[in-house]
Amino acid sequence: MGILRELATERRVYLPPRLLVGRSSQADLRLPGGWVSSEHASIWWDGRAWRVRDLGSRNGTLLEGQQIKGGEGAVLVFGQQLAFGQVEEAWMVDDDAPPVPMAVDQATGATRLSDDGVLGLPDDDDPRVTVYAEDERWWLQRDGGAPEPVRDRSIAVLDEAVWILRLPEPSRPTDRAAEPPRAADLRLRLGIGLDQETIQADVLHGDERIGLDPRSHHEVLHLLARQQLADAALPAPERGWIDPEVLAGQAGIKRSVLNVYVQRLRKQFQSCGVVGDVIQRRPSHALRLAPMAVEIGPLRDAEAR
């Protein structure tokens, strides 16, 4: 994700999708120096790169010592130095990767980041609020509640903490083929290690094999797959459903953590180009793995390596 580092203090600032720099109390990055204008500059992600634009400040914005001019601004890349009004007060571009979902505590300035597109608040150990992208929108779900739409700069209140959500445009699933696979087109093969904790998950679509990187949430995938196999004699619409409290108990995790794991599973399948909801939910909150062919067996030596 985008990061600016203040050279004089080594302070690091994580870049949200759009950031206002200035002396104003409304600025995302507040700089108190008298050489900084109230609304000095804007930094934003344009879908391909970070850009910076001067907002008609009194002393200008400098990139590599040169004044930035023009309404389109200038592209920021790793290693460049950026200064707002005074070249001696420079910042370094420490990272120029795309923005990630984040939340900022309004009172303390503490920042929570997500590296997989799913954000748990107040933290991953006690995620009473889950923020995730689905159907090209962002959603916020409180533990046990229905999802509600949110967007960049929406507010999430937890106890006495007020979190400001900073959310980039939701990414679309990567097309892996002319016709992306749907859940019903897939076979899911799970290899279980002797310790019953190591799980290798492979998605098979025709002759294509997509190995899913091992993750802690694969235990939930394993339990959902077993429930589907256990219900094989039931009619298809009733097959595989399980109460989330029961599922969380079987996995040995909190219900709130289960919400995060479910969204991470959805995200992982989306990243493979799979379209549609792989983990389905009823209005009653019961969950199931979308109908697909499932194989569960011992982890082979080659898979373990």
XYZ file of C-alpha atoms in Angstrom:
305
model
C 0.000 0.000 0.000
C 1.031 3.634 -0.375
C 3.238 4.933 2.446
C 4.852 8.335 3.056
C 7.729 8.652 5.539
C 8.660 11.980 7.083
C 12.456 12.191 6.800
C 12.991 14.365 9.881
C 10.998 12.178 12.283
C 10.682 8.784 10.505
C 6.896 9.057 10.969
C 5.033 6.866 8.463
C 1.631 7.688 7.001
C -0.502 5.022 5.289
C -2.245 6.450 2.251
C -6.026 6.034 1.970
C -7.573 6.192 -1.535
C -7.666 10.007 -1.304
C -5.762 12.166 1.171
C -5.946 15.921 1.819
C -2.744 17.555 3.065
C -2.879 20.889 4.870
C -3.164 22.888 8.062
C -6.958 22.607 8.213
C -8.624 20.463 10.866
C -10.350 18.707 7.949
C -7.047 17.552 6.440
C -6.212 13.844 6.581
C -2.528 14.712 6.982
C -2.330 17.819 9.168
C 0.911 19.795 8.978
C 1.149 22.739 11.401
C 3.964 24.677 9.718
C 3.244 28.274 8.731
C 4.487 27.514 5.217
C 1.637 24.987 4.753
C -1.680 26.238 3.371
C -5.042 25.284 4.886
C -5.753 22.932 1.976
C -2.319 22.482 0.466
C -2.291 19.366 -1.725
C -4.218 16.232 -2.617
C -2.832 12.712 -3.016
C -4.992 10.027 -4.591
C -4.947 6.621 -6.281
C -6.102 6.875 -9.902
C -6.521 3.129 -10.441
C -2.985 2.642 -11.745
C -0.696 4.884 -9.700
C -0.552 7.424 -6.887
C -0.779 11.056 -7.963
C -0.207 14.365 -6.149
C -1.711 17.741 -7.047
C -1.085 21.161 -5.560
C -4.335 22.919 -4.546
C -3.172 26.462 -5.255
C -1.086 26.639 -2.100
C 0.916 29.772 -1.232
C 4.324 28.035 -1.237
C 3.695 25.193 -3.648
C 4.211 21.434 -3.571
C 7.593 20.056 -4.631
C 8.391 16.642 -6.066
C 12.109 15.897 -6.232
C 12.686 19.598 -5.604
C 10.546 20.734 -8.558
C 7.244 22.608 -8.265
C 4.224 20.552 -9.299
C 2.102 22.344 -11.863
C -1.050 21.486 -13.771
C -4.456 20.177 -12.782
C -3.590 16.528 -13.446
C -0.753 16.594 -10.931
C 2.254 14.276 -10.977
C 2.725 10.533 -10.532
C 4.354 9.369 -7.288
C 6.766 6.431 -7.387
C 8.828 4.645 -4.772
C 11.876 6.558 -3.548
C 10.769 10.053 -4.562
C 10.893 12.986 -2.153
C 7.828 15.163 -1.691
C 7.619 18.475 0.182
C 4.719 20.763 1.035
C 5.825 24.417 0.911
C 9.342 23.911 2.289
C 11.877 21.557 0.722
C 13.633 20.994 4.082
C 10.448 19.351 5.455
C 10.495 16.457 2.982
C 8.671 13.153 2.865
C 9.823 9.984 1.103
C 7.530 7.682 -0.892
C 8.250 4.438 0.996
C 5.708 2.312 -0.884
C 3.697 2.960 -4.039
C 1.492 -0.166 -4.028
C -2.310 0.226 -4.378
C -4.417 1.224 -1.338
C -5.873 -1.398 0.990
C -8.940 -1.253 3.244
C -8.159 0.508 6.503
C -9.880 2.040 9.505
C -8.616 4.982 11.555
C -9.569 5.512 15.204
C -10.907 9.075 15.264
C -9.652 9.747 18.808
C -6.207 8.122 18.805
C -5.268 7.989 15.123
C -4.554 4.254 15.451
C -4.830 2.537 12.065
C -6.079 -0.980 11.268
C -5.002 -2.374 7.895
C -6.123 -5.360 5.857
C -3.778 -7.218 3.506
C -6.455 -9.574 2.159
C -9.431 -7.289 1.550
C -11.268 -8.238 4.773
C -11.088 -5.864 7.737
C -11.920 -6.940 11.290
C -12.623 -4.353 14.007
C -11.433 -3.671 16.600
C -8.893 -6.392 15.676
C -8.639 -9.883 14.175
C -8.738 -11.529 17.620
C -12.076 -9.888 18.466
C -13.635 -8.850 15.129
C -17.067 -7.686 16.243
C -17.357 -5.783 12.964
C -16.312 -7.204 9.588
C -15.871 -5.009 6.514
C -15.615 -6.748 3.142
C -16.243 -6.264 -0.585
C -18.901 -8.188 -2.463
C -20.779 -7.493 -5.713
C -18.477 -4.499 -6.298
C -19.646 -2.831 -3.078
C -18.349 -2.606 0.474
C -20.371 -4.114 3.306
C -20.190 -3.883 7.086
C -21.490 -6.752 9.187
C -21.786 -6.712 12.960
C -21.551 -9.995 14.792
C -24.750 -11.899 14.012
C -26.359 -8.980 12.164
C -27.305 -8.349 8.551
C -24.730 -6.713 6.233
C -25.158 -2.990 5.549
C -23.556 -1.041 2.673
C -20.670 1.322 3.478
C -18.243 3.406 1.446
C -15.056 5.391 1.840
C -15.227 7.630 4.942
C -18.192 5.782 6.459
C -18.195 5.586 10.264
C -18.197 2.417 12.384
C -18.907 2.908 16.112
C -17.758 0.235 18.573
C -18.385 0.928 22.252
C -16.758 4.351 22.720
C -14.452 4.072 19.692
C -15.318 5.783 16.413
C -13.581 4.278 13.386
C -13.373 6.066 10.039
C -13.353 3.567 7.171
C -11.001 4.330 4.270
C -11.982 2.022 1.443
C -10.618 1.796 -2.115
C -12.768 0.895 -5.088
C -13.629 -2.814 -4.734
C -11.560 -4.900 -7.122
C -13.240 -7.151 -9.641
C -12.379 -10.859 -9.736
C -9.575 -11.668 -12.161
C -10.785 -13.381 -15.342
C -8.919 -16.677 -15.641
C -10.846 -17.880 -18.689
C -13.243 -16.714 -21.359
C -16.087 -17.979 -19.161
C -15.178 -17.756 -15.451
C -16.152 -20.878 -13.485
C -19.092 -20.971 -11.125
C -19.271 -23.004 -7.954
C -21.364 -25.714 -9.589
C -18.612 -26.191 -12.205
C -15.943 -26.889 -9.591
C -14.521 -29.824 -7.706
C -13.030 -29.133 -4.293
C -10.319 -31.520 -3.157
C -9.144 -31.326 0.469
C -6.075 -33.176 1.677
C -5.964 -33.534 5.488
C -2.622 -34.031 7.266
C -2.001 -36.627 9.949
C -2.129 -33.857 12.558
C -5.681 -33.019 11.376
C -4.569 -29.366 11.240
C -2.680 -29.219 7.930
C -5.174 -28.778 5.096
C -4.304 -28.558 1.404
C -7.200 -27.163 -0.634
C -7.295 -27.528 -4.410
C -9.973 -26.185 -6.735
C -10.364 -28.145 -9.948
C -12.142 -26.745 -12.994
C -12.016 -29.153 -15.915
C -8.333 -29.947 -16.412
C -7.209 -26.850 -14.506
C -5.997 -27.180 -10.925
C -5.860 -24.090 -8.716
C -4.023 -24.641 -5.449
C -5.229 -22.389 -2.625
C -2.481 -21.079 -0.381
C -2.821 -22.639 3.110
C -4.781 -20.409 5.479
C -6.199 -20.823 8.976
C -9.709 -20.346 7.601
C -9.437 -23.617 5.618
C -10.609 -25.480 8.740
C -13.993 -23.770 8.223
C -13.927 -24.831 4.555
C -13.156 -28.398 5.698
C -16.096 -28.440 8.138
C -18.514 -27.025 5.554
C -17.373 -29.639 3.026
C -17.895 -32.437 5.568
C -21.385 -31.135 6.334
C -22.230 -31.214 2.639
C -21.038 -34.824 2.341
C -22.934 -35.809 5.503
C -26.161 -34.427 4.010
C -25.767 -36.196 0.654
C -29.086 -38.015 1.098
C -31.047 -34.771 1.553
C -32.657 -32.826 -1.316
C -30.159 -30.397 -2.860
C -31.805 -27.226 -1.431
C -31.464 -28.588 2.130
C -27.994 -30.056 1.816
C -25.027 -28.771 3.793
C -26.600 -26.091 6.004
C -25.133 -25.553 9.476
C -25.841 -23.060 12.241
C -22.944 -20.578 12.589
C -22.754 -21.087 16.358
C -22.340 -24.830 15.796
C -19.784 -24.245 13.046
C -17.771 -21.833 15.201
C -17.809 -24.365 18.057
C -16.586 -27.162 15.785
C -13.763 -24.922 14.531
C -12.866 -23.800 18.057
C -13.240 -20.096 17.248
C -15.484 -17.221 18.281
C -18.600 -16.488 16.244
C -17.147 -13.069 15.402
C -13.961 -14.694 14.043
C -16.126 -16.999 11.927
C -17.556 -13.940 10.139
C -14.031 -12.907 9.137
C -13.069 -16.414 8.035
C -16.180 -16.707 5.839
C -15.361 -13.453 4.070
C -11.739 -14.509 3.607
C -12.869 -17.775 2.031
C -15.115 -15.850 -0.352
C -12.242 -13.517 -1.200
C -9.871 -16.418 -1.809
C -12.247 -18.075 -4.273
C -12.903 -14.755 -6.006
C -9.156 -14.285 -6.478
C -9.192 -17.584 -8.410
C -11.715 -16.115 -10.832
C -14.708 -18.003 -9.407
C -17.962 -16.081 -9.805
C -20.942 -16.386 -7.506
C -21.170 -16.899 -3.752
C -19.096 -19.915 -2.705
C -20.234 -19.653 0.931
C -24.014 -19.245 0.973
C -26.064 -17.773 3.816
C -29.763 -18.087 4.676
C -31.828 -15.262 6.246
C -31.609 -17.339 9.444
C -27.787 -16.929 9.145
C -27.233 -20.663 8.530
C -24.230 -21.266 6.270
C -23.262 -23.826 3.697
C -20.710 -24.481 0.971
C -22.303 -23.833 -2.422
C -23.187 -27.121 -4.143
C -20.083 -28.523 -5.828
C -18.268 -31.845 -6.056
C -16.225 -32.434 -2.893
C -13.405 -34.912 -2.191
C -11.777 -35.259 1.250
C -8.815 -37.565 1.795
C -5.408 -37.849 3.428
C -2.723 -35.333 2.507
C -0.299 -36.940 0.073
C 3.447 -36.484 0.596
C 3.834 -34.411 -2.557
C 1.066 -32.075 -1.393
C 2.614 -31.757 2.076
C 5.847 -30.524 0.508
